[in-house]
GROMACS .gro file of C-alpha atoms in nm:
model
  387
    1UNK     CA    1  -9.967  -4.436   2.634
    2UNK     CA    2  -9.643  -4.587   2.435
    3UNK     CA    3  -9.584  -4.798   2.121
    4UNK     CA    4  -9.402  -5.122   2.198
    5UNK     CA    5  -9.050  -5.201   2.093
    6UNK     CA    6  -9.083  -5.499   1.891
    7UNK     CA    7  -8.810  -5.486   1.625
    8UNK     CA    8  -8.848  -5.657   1.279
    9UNK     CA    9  -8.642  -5.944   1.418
   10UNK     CA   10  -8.927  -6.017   1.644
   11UNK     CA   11  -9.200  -5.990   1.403
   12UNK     CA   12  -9.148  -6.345   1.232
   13UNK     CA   13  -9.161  -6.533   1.564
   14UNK     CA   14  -9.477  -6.324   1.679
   15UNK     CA   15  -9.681  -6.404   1.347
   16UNK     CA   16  -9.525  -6.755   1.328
   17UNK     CA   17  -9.665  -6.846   1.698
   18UNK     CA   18 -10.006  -6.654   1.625
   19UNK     CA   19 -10.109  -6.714   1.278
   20UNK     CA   20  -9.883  -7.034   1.216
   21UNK     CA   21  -9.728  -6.848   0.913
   22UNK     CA   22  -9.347  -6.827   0.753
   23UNK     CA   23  -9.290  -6.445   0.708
   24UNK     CA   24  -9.002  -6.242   0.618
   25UNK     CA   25  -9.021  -5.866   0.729
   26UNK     CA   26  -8.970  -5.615   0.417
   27UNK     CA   27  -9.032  -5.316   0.611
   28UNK     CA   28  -9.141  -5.116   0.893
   29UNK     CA   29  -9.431  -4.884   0.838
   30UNK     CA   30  -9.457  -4.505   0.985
   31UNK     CA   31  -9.689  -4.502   1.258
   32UNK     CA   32  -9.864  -4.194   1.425
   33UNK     CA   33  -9.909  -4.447   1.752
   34UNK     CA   34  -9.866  -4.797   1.687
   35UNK     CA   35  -9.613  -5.016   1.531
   36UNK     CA   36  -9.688  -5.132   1.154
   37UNK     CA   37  -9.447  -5.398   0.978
   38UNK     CA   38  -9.507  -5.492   0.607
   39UNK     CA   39  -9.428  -5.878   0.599
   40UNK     CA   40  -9.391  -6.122   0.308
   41UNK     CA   41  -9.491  -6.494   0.303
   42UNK     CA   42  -9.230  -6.705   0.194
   43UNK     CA   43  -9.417  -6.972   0.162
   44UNK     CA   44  -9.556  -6.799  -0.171
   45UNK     CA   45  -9.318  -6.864  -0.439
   46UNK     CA   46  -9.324  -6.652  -0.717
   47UNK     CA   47  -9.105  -6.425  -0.955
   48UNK     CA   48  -9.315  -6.116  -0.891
   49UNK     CA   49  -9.417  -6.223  -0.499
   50UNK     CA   50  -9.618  -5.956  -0.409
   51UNK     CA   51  -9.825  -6.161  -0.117
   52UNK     CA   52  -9.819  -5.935   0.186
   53UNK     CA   53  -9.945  -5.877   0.539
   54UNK     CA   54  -9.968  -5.580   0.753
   55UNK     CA   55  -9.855  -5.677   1.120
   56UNK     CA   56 -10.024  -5.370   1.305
   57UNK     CA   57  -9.921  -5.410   1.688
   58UNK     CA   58 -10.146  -5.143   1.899
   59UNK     CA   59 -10.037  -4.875   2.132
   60UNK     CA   60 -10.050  -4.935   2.519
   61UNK     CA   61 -10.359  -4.744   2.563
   62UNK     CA   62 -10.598  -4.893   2.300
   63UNK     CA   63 -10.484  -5.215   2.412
   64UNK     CA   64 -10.692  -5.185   2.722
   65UNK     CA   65 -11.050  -5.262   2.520
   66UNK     CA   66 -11.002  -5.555   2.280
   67UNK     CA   67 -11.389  -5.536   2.247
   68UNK     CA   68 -11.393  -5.204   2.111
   69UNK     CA   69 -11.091  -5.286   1.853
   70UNK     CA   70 -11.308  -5.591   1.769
   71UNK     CA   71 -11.587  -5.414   1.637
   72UNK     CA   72 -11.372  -5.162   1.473
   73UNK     CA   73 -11.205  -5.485   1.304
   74UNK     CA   74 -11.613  -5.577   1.238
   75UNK     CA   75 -11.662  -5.252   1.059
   76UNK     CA   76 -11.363  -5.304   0.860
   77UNK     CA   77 -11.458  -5.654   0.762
   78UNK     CA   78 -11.845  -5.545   0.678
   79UNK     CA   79 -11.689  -5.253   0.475
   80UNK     CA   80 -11.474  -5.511   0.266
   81UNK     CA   81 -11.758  -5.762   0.229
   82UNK     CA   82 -11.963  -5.487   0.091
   83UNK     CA   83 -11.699  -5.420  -0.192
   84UNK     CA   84 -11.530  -5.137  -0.078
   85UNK     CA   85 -11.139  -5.115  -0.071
   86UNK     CA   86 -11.013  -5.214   0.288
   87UNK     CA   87 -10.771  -5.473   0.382
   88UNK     CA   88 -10.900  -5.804   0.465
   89UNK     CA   89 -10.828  -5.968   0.768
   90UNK     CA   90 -10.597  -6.285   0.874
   91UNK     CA   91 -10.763  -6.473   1.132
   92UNK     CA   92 -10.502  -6.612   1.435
   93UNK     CA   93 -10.504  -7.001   1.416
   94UNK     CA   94 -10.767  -6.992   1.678
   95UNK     CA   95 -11.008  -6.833   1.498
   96UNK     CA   96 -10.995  -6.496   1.666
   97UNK     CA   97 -10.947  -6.143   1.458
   98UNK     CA   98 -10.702  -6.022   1.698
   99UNK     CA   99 -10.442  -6.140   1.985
  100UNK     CA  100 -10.373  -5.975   2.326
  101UNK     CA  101  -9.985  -6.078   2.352
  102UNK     CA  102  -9.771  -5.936   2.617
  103UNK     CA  103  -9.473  -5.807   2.453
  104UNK     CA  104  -9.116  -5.593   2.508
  105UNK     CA  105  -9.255  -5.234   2.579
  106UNK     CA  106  -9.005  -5.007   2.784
  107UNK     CA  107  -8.689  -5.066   3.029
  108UNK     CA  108  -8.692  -4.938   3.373
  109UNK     CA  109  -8.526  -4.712   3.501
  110UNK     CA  110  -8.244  -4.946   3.570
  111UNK     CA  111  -8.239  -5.050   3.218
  112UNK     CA  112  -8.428  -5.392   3.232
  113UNK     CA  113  -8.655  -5.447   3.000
  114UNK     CA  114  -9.001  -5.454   3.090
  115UNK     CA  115  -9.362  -5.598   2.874
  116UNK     CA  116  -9.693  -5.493   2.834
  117UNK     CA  117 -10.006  -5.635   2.677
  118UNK     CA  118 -10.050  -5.529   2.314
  119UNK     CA  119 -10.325  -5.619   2.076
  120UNK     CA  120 -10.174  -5.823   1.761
  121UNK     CA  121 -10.365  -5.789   1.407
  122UNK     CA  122 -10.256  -5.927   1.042
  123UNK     CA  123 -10.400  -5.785   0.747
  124UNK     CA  124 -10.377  -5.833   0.424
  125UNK     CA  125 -10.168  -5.567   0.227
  126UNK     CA  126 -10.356  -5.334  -0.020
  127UNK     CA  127 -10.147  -5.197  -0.330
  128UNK     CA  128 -10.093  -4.906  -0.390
  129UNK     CA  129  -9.931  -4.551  -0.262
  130UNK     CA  130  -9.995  -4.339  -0.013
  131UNK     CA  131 -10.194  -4.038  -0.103
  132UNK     CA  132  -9.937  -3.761   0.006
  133UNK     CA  133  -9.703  -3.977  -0.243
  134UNK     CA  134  -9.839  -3.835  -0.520
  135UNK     CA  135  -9.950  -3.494  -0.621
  136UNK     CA  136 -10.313  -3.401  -0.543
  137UNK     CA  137 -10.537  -3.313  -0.818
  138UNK     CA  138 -10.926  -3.216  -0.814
  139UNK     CA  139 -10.977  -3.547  -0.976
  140UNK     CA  140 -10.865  -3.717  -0.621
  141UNK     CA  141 -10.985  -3.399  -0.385
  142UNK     CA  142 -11.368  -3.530  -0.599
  143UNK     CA  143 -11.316  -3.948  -0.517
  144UNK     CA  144 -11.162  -3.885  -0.120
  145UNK     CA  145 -11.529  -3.715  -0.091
  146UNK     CA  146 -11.703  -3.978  -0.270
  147UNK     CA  147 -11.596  -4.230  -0.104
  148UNK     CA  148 -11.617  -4.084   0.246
  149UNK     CA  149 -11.995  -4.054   0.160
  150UNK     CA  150 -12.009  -4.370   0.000
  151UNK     CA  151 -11.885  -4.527   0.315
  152UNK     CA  152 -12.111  -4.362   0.541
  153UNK     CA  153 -12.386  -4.550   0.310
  154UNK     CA  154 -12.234  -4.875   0.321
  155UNK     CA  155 -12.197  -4.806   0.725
  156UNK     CA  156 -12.574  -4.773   0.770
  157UNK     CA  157 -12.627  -5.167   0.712
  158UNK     CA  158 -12.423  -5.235   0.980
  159UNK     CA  159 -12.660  -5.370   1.279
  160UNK     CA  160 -12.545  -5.157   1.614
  161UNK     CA  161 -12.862  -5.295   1.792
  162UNK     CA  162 -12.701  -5.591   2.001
  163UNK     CA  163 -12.305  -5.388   1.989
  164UNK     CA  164 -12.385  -5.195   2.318
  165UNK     CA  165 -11.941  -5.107   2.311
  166UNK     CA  166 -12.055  -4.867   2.047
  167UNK     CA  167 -12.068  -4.598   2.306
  168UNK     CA  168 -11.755  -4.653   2.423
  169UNK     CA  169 -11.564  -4.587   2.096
  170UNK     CA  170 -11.398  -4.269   2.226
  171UNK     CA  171 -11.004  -4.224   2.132
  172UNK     CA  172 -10.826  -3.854   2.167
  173UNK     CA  173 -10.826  -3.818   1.776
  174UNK     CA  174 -11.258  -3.801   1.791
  175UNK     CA  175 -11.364  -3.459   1.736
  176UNK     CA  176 -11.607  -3.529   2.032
  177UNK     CA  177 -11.303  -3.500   2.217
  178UNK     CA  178 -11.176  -3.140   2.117
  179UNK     CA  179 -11.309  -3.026   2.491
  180UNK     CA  180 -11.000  -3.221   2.638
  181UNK     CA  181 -10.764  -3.033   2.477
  182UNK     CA  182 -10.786  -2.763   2.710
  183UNK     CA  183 -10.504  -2.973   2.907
  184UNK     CA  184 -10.260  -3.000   2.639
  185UNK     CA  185 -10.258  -2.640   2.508
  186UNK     CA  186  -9.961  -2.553   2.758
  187UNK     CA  187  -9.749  -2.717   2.440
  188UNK     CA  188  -9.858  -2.446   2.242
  189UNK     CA  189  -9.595  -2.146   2.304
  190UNK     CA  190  -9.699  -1.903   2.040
  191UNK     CA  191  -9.932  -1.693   2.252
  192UNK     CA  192 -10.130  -1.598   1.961
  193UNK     CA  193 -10.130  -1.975   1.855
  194UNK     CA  194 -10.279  -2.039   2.180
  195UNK     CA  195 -10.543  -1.750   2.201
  196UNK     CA  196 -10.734  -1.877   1.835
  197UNK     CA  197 -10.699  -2.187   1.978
  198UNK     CA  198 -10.893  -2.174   2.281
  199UNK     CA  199 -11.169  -2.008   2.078
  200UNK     CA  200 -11.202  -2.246   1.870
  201UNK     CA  201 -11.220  -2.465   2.134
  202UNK     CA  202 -11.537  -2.255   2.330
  203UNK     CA  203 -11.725  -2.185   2.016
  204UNK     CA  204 -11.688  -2.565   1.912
  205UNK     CA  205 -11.794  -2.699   2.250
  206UNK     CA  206 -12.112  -2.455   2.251
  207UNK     CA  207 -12.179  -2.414   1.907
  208UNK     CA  208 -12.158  -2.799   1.813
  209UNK     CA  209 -12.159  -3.033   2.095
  210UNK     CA  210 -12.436  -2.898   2.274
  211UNK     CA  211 -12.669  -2.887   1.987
  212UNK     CA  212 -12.581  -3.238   1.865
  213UNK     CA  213 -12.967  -3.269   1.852
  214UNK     CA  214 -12.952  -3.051   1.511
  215UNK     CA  215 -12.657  -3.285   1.296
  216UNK     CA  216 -12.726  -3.613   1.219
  217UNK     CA  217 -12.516  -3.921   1.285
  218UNK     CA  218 -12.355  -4.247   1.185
  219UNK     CA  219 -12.055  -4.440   1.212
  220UNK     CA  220 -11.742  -4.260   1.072
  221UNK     CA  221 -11.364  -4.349   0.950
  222UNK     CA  222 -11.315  -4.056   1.181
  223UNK     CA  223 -10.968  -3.992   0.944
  224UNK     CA  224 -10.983  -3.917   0.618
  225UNK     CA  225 -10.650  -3.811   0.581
  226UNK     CA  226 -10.400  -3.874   0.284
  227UNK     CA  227 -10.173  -4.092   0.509
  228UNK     CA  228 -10.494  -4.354   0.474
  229UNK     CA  229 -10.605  -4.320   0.115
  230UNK     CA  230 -10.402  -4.529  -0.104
  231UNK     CA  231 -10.408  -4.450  -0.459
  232UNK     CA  232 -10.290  -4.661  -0.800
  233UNK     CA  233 -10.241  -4.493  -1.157
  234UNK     CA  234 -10.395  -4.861  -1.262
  235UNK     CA  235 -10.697  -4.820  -1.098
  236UNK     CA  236 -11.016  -4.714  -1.191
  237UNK     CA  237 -11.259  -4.468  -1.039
  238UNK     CA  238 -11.555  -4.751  -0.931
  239UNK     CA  239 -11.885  -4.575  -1.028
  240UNK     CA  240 -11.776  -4.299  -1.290
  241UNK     CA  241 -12.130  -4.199  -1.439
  242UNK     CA  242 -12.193  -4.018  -1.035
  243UNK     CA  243 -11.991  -3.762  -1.216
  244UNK     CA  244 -12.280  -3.677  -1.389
  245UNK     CA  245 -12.574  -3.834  -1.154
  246UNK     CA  246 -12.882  -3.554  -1.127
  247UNK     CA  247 -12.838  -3.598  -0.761
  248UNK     CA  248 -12.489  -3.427  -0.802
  249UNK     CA  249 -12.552  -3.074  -0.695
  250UNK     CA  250 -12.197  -2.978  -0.834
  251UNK     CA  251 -12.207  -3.098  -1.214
  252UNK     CA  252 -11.980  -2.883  -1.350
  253UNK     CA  253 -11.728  -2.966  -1.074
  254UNK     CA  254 -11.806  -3.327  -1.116
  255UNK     CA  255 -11.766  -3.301  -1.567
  256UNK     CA  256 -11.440  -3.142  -1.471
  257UNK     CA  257 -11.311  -3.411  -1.296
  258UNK     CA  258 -11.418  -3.653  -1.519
  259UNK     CA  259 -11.245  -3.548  -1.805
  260UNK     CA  260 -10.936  -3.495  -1.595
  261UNK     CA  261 -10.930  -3.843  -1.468
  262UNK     CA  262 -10.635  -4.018  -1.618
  263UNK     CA  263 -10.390  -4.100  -1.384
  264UNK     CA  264 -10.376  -4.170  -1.027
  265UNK     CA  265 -10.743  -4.314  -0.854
  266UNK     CA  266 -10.839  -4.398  -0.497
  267UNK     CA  267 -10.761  -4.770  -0.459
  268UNK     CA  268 -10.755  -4.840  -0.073
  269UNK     CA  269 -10.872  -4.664   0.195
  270UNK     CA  270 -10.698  -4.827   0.557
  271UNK     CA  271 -10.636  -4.742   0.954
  272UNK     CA  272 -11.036  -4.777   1.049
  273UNK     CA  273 -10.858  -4.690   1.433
  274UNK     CA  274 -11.036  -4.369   1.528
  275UNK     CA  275 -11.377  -4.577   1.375
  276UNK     CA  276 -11.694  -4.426   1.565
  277UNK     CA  277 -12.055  -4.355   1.622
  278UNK     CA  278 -12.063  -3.945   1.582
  279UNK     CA  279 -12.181  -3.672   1.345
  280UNK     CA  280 -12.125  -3.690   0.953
  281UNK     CA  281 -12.015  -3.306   0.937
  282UNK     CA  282 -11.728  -3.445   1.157
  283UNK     CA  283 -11.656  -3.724   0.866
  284UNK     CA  284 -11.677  -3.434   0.590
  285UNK     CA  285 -11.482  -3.137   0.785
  286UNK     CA  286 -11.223  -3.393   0.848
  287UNK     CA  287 -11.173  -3.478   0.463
  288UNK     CA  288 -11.190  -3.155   0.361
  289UNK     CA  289 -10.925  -3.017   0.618
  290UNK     CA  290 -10.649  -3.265   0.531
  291UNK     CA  291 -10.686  -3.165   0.152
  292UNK     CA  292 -10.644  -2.764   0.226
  293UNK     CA  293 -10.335  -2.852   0.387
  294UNK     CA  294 -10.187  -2.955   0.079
  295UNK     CA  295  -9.840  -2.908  -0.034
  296UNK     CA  296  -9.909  -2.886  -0.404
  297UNK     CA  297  -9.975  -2.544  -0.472
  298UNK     CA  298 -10.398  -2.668  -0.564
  299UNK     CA  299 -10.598  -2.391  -0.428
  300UNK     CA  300 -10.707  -2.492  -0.037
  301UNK     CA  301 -11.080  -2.392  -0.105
  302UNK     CA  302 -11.074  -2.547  -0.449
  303UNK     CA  303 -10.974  -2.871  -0.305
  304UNK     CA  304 -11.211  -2.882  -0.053
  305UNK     CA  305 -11.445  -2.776  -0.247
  306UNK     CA  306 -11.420  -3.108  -0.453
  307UNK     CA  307 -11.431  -3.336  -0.182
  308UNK     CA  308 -11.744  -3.179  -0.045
  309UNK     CA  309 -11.905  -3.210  -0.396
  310UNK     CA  310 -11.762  -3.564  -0.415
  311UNK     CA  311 -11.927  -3.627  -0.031
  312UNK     CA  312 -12.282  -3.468  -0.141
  313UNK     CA  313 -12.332  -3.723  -0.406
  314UNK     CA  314 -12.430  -3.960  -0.144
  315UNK     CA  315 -12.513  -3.774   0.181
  316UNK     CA  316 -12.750  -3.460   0.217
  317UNK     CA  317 -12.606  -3.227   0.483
  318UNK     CA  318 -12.873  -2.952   0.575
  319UNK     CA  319 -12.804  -2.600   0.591
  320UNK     CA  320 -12.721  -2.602   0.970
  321UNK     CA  321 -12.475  -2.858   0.920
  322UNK     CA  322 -12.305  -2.666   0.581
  323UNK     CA  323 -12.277  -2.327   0.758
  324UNK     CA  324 -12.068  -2.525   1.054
  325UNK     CA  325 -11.839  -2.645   0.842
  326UNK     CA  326 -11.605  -2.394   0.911
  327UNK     CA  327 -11.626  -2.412   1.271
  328UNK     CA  328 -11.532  -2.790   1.236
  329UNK     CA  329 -11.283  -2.725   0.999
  330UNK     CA  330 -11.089  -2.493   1.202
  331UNK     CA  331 -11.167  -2.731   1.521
  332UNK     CA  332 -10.990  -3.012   1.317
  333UNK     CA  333 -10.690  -2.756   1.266
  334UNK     CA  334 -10.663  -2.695   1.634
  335UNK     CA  335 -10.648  -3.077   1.761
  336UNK     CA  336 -10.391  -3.123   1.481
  337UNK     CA  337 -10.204  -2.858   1.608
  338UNK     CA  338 -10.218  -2.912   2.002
  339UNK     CA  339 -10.192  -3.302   1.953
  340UNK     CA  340  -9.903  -3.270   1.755
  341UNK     CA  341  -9.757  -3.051   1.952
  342UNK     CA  342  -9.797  -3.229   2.296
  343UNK     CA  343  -9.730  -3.575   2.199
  344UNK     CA  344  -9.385  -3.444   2.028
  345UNK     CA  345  -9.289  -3.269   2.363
  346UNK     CA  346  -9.308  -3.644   2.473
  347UNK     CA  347  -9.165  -3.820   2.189
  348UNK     CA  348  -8.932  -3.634   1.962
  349UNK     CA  349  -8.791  -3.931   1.794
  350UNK     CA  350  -9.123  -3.958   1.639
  351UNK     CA  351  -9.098  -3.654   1.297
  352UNK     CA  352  -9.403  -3.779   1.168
  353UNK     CA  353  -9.660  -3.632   1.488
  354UNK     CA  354  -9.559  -3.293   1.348
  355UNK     CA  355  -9.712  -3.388   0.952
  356UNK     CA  356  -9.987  -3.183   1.008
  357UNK     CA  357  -9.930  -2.981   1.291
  358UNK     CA  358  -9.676  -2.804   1.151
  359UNK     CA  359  -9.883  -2.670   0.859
  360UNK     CA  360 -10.209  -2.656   1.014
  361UNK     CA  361 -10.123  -2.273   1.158
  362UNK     CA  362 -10.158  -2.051   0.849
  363UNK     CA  363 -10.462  -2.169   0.730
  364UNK     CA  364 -10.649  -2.238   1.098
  365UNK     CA  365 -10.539  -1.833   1.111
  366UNK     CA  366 -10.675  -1.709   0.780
  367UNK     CA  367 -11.007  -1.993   0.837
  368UNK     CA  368 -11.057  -1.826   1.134
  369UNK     CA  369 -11.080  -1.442   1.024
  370UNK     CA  370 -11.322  -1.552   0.762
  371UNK     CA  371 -11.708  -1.594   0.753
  372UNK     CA  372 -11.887  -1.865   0.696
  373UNK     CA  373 -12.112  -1.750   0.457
  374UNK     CA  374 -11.761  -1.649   0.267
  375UNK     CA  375 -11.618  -2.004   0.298
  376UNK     CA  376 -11.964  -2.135   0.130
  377UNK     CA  377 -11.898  -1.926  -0.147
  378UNK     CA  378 -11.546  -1.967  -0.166
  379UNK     CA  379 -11.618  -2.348  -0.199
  380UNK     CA  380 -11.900  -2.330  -0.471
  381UNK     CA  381 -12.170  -2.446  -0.292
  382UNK     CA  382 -12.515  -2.401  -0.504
  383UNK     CA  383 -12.725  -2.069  -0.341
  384UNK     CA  384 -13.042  -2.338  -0.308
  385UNK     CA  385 -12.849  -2.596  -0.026
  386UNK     CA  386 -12.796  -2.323   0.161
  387UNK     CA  387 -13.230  -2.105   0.168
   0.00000   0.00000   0.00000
């Protein structure tokens, strides 16, 4: 797999000859895998021009099935239809959602260039900043939950019956995948590093995988992380009085972060690129893991905590599923850690694979030592979700 190496002087030429549009390029975006360019319309003219576009140029590898991007492009469009906060997206002049294009990808050994077919997408640019911009508060840890559950619910409308590429919506980032990873751990030179790891690995595979029967399922974002939540300190919270709903299991939580809700508010959730059909503990452990990893000094369990109570005021996760929360927690932990790890031995230009990686360690070894029964209680969960 490799990114292409379209520079932002390409990127006018490429959207004028696909979308028939006059853009300027502001700004290239980070990218764990692809290549992301915020672009301006000139056409627009305006003292405060804030009409944008997201040029989002796949990786090598997730080229190879423009079906499957389709219907993760689908998802994304049924998601934005439905009212929730996703970019919307530019259709090529020929009506498509997305363009294979074959574009500059590598030179050869000899130093000639070479090209490779890439997938092409516009969106439209969503406002706001980055969650790991800003300073995480409960308020946030509560909304990244409710809207992962709220998505989930939205998700359910969407027909899969005649969508038979649904099965083949596997990338290396879906927890489905964790098995794999047993080929990448080599990167991993701490030797005791590498010993939790490979537990985690066994007990997730036997524990979870093989008794998929007992979780239930959906489609998922599949990465809830703070790279793609957006937030705005003019936005507003979109259903406020779930803080209180009787189906809220966690009202004082919820009270809490109602009254400390000034300030920043979920406006945009983006990247729906690791999009699939899986289990909805895999959705939730995700979440949660990204906020205990937190630089902020806001308690990891506390954090979590919120986002689960934020989750369960849409989705009902039985007792089977809350007591392997932990397990999937610490499973998410170990792919950040060995992914980052291996695709930096094969890229270190690229900082931003070790975001997570780097930090994941401490608390994958202190998750680890724990119980679950002990995580439950560390993360208020109410004594009758769990008899």
């Amino acid at each position: 797999m490799y990114r292409s190496i379209v520079t932002a002087a390409d990127v006018p030429g490429i959207i004028c000859k696909v979308y028939n549009l006059n853009v300027k390029v502001v700004q290239e975006l980070t990218s764990y895998d692809d290549h992301n360019f915020y672009v301006q319309d000139v056409s627009v003219v305006s003292d405060n021009n804030t009409h944008g576009y997201v040029l989002k140029i796949l990786n090598s590898l997730d080229s190879q099935n423009p079906d499957i991007i389709e219907l993760q492009t689908q998802i994304m469009l049924h998601m934005k239809n439905a009212g929730y906060p996703t970019p919307g997206v530019i259709p090529c002049k020929d009506g498509q959602i997305l363009k294979l294009m074959s574009l500059p990808a590598r030179k050869n050994q000899d130093g000639k260039e070479s090209t490779s077919n890439f997938i092409v997408r516009l969106f439209t640019f969503l406002p706001g900043l980055p969650l790991d911009h800003v300073k995480l508060t409960l308020n946030i840890c509560y909304q990244i939950g409710w809207f992962a559950g709220r998505m989930e619910l939205v998700l359910k409308d969407f027909c899969l019956v005649d969508k038979p590429q649904v099965g083949k919506m596997k990338r290396k980032w879906n927890m489905s995948e964790i098995p794999n990873l047993r080929s990448k751990v080599h990167s991993v030179t701490n030797s005791e590093m590498k010993s939790v790891v490979m537990e985690v690995i066994k007990q997730f595979e036997t524990q979870i995988l093989t008794c998929q029967h007992m979780f239930s399922k959906g489609l998922i974002h599949g990465d809830f992380n703070e790279c793609n939540i957006l937030v705005s300190d003019n936005s507003h919270f979109p259903i406020e009085e779930q803080y209180s709903s009787p189906a809220n299991c966690f009202t004082s939580m919820a009270t809490k972060c109602r009254d400390e809700g000034k300030g920043y508010n979920i406006s945009g959730i983006i990247d729906f690129g690791d999009t699939t059909y899986s289990l909805y503990i895999f959705e939730i452990a995700i979440a949660m893991t990204y906020v205990m990893l937190n630089q902020h000094n806001l308690s990891p369990t506390a954090a979590a905590g919120h986002v689960l109570a934020g989750y369960l005021s849409h989705i009902t996760l039985s007792q089977i599923e809350l007591q392997h929360l932990r397990l999937c927690i610490c499973a998410r932990l170990v792919q950040s850690i060995v992914m980052g790890y291996f695709t930096f031995s094969e890229d270190p230009s690229n900082g931003y694979i070790l975001t997570h990686a780097s930090r994941a360690w401490p608390l994958l070894n202190t998750l680890w030592q724990m119980s679950d029964s002990t995580l439950l209680q560390l993360l208020n969960v109410p004594n009758h979700l769990l008899s």
